[in-house]
Structure formats: C-alpha cells, structure tokens
Short mmCIF file of C-alpha atoms in Angstrom, two decimals:
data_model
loop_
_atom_site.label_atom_id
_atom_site.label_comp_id
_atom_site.label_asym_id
_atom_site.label_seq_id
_atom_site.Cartn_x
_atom_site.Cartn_y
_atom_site.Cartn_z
CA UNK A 20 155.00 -196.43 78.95
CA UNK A 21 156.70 -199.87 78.74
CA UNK A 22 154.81 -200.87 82.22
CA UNK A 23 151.56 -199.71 80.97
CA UNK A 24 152.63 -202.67 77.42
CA UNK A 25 153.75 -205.28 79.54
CA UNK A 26 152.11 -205.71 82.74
CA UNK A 27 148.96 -203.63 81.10
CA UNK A 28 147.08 -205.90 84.00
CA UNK A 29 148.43 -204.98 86.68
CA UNK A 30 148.42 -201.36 86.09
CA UNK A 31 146.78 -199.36 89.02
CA UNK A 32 145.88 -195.31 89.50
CA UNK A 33 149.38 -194.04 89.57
CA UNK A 34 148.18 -190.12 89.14
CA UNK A 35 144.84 -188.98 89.83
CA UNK A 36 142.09 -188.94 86.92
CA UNK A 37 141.81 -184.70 86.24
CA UNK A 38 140.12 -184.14 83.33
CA UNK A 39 137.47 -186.12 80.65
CA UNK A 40 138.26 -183.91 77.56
CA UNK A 41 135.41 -185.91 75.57
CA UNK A 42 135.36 -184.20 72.41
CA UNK A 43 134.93 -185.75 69.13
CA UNK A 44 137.69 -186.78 66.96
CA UNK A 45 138.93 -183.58 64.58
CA UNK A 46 137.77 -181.51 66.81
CA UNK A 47 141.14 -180.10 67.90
CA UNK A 48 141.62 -183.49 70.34
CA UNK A 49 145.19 -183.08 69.22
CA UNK A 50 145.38 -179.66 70.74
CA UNK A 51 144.06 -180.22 73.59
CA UNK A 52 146.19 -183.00 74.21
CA UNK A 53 148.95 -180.64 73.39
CA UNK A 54 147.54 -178.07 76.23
CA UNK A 55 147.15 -180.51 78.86
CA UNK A 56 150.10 -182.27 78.45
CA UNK A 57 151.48 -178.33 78.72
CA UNK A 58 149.69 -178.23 82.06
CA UNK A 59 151.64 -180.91 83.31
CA UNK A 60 148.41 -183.58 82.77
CA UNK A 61 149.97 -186.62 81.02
CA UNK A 62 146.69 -187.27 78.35
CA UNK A 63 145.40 -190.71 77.04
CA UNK A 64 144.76 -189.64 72.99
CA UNK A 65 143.95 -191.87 70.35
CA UNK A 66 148.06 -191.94 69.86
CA UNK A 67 148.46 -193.93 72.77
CA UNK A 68 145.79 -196.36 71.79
CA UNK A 69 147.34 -197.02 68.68
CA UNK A 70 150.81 -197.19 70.18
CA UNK A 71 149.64 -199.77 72.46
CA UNK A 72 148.45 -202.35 71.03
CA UNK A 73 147.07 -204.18 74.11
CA UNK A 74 144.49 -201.07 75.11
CA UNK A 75 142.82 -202.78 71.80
CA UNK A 76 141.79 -205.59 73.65
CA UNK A 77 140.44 -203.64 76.70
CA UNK A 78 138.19 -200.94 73.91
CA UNK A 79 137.40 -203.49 72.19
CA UNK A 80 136.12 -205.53 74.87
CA UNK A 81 134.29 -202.06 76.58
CA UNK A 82 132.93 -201.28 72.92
CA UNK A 83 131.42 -204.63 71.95
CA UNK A 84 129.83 -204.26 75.54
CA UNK A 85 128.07 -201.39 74.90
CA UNK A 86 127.66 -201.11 71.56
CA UNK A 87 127.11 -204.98 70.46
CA UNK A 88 125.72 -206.62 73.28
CA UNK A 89 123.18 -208.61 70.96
CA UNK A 90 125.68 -210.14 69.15
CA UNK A 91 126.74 -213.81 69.02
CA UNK A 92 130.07 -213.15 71.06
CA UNK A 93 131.49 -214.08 74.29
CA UNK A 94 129.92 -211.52 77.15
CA UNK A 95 131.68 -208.71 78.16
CA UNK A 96 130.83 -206.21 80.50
CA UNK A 97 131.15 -202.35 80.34
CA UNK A 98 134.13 -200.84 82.09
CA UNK A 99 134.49 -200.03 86.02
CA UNK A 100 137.17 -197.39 87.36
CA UNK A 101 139.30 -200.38 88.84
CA UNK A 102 138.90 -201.61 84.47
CA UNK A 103 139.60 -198.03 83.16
CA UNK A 104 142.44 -197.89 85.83
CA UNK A 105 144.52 -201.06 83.87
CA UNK A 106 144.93 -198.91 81.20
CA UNK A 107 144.30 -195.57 81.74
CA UNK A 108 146.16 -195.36 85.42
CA UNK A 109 149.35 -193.67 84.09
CA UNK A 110 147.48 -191.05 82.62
CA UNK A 111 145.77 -187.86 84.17
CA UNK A 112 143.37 -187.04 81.14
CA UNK A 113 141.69 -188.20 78.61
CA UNK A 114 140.81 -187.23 74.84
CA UNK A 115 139.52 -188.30 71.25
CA UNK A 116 138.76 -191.82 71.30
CA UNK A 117 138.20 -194.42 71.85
CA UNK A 118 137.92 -192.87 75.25
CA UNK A 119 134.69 -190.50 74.08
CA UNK A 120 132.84 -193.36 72.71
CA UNK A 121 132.97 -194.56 76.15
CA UNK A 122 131.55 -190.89 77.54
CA UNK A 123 129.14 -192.08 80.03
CA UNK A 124 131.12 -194.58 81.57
CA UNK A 125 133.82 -192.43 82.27
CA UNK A 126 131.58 -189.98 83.52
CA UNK A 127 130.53 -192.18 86.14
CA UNK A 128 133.88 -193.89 86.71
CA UNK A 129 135.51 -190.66 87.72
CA UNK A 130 132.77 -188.43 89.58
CA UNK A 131 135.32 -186.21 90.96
CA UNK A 132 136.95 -184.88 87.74
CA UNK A 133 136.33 -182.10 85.15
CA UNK A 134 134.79 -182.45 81.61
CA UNK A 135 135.32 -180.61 78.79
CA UNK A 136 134.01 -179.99 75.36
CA UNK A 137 135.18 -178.30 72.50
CA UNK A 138 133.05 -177.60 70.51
CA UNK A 139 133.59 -177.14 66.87
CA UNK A 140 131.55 -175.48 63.70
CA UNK A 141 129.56 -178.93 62.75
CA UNK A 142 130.27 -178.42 58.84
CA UNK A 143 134.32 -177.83 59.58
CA UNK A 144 134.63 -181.12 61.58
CA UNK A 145 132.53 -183.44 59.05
CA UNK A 146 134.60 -181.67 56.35
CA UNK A 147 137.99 -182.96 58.14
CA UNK A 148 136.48 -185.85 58.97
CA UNK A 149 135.74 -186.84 55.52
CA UNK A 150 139.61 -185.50 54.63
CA UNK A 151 140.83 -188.01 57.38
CA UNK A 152 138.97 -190.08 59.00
CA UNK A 153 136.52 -191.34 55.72
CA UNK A 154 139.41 -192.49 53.59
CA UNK A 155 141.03 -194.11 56.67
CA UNK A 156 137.83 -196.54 57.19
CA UNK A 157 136.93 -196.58 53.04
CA UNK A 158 140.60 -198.14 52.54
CA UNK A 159 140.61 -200.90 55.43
CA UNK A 160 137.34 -202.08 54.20
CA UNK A 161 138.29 -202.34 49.98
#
C-alpha cells in the first residue's frame, strides 16, 4: 500500500482487473469487500480512498470531469484504463465509491471483467443512508 501513496503515478496493472462490484454505498459494499477479499481479490472500497489521500486528487479530478464539466475550473478529462490503472493497479476489484459514481467508465475501461450488483430493498438502504451517510454530509457543511 505504501507504493500505491508514494509513487501513486507511477503505479501500473500489477493484478488483473476481476470484478466491478458497482453497488451503491450501504448496500452491503462492506460485505462484499469482505467476500472478495475472502476470494483472494484484493478490493478498492471507499476505505482505501479515504486511507489514501492522494486517490482524492485522481476522483476528484474524474468526478469534476463528468459531473461538472460546465464549471469555471481547469479541464479535466474522464478516466482511461492506463488513468484508473495509477490508482487502482494494486487492486483486483472494485466497490462502493467513489468507484460506482464512475460506473460507466469502468465499464468500458475493463471490457473483460465481471459486474455485479447487489441489490438491496430501496426503503432499507435510504433508511441507512440517512443513519450514516446524511449526518456525515449535514455536519461537514454546518
């Protein structure tokens, strides 16, 4: 993990890309994670983004691309595999996000690898969104 910090640019595919598990946050991202790391697949979860505080700048970057392009801010460009590779090349899935906000693009990054979606009961997951996630986002912005 201390490669993927320091020398976050020069990270390349170390492991193949096996599986987009592009479910939304709360809906059991953490167990999946869990099961594919039990599999032997080394999984990029929101955890790792938030342990690594130099993915922010690659998200944020891929975000603002595709999500703000119409603002006043320096261009960006939405990820390629060689981009997703700098920071997700260690790694042999990926769940939660900010990796599902980025669905498509991984889609089309990694052709050759298997997608999965939990689904979830729609009123359960807003309920523990609104027990985690809500409060999270209603305190950073008071």
């Amino acid at each position: 993990m201390a490669a993927t910090m320091t020398n976050i640019d020069r990270v390349t595919r170390t492991v193949p890309m096996k599986v987009l598990a592009l479910g939304m946050s709360r809906t059991a991202t953490m167990s999946m994670k869990a099961a594919l790391d039990i599999l032997g697949l080394r999984s990029y979860h929101f955890i790792e983004f938030v342990s690594n505080p130099l993915h922010g700048d690659h998200w944020n970057a891929w975000l603002r691309a595709k999500y703000y392009s119409n603002l006043n801010l320096p261009p960006t460009s939405l990820p390629t595999r060689a981009d997703f590779d700098k920071v997700l090349g260690n790694f042999s899935a990926v769940t939660d996000m900010p990796a599902v906000l980025l669905a498509d693009e991984l889609i089309v990054a990694y052709p050759e690898t298997k997608v999965v979606l939990v689904e979830r009961d729609v009123d359960v997951a807003l309920q523990r969104t609104g027990n985690t996630v809500s409060p999270t986002c209603r305190r950073k912005i008071d």
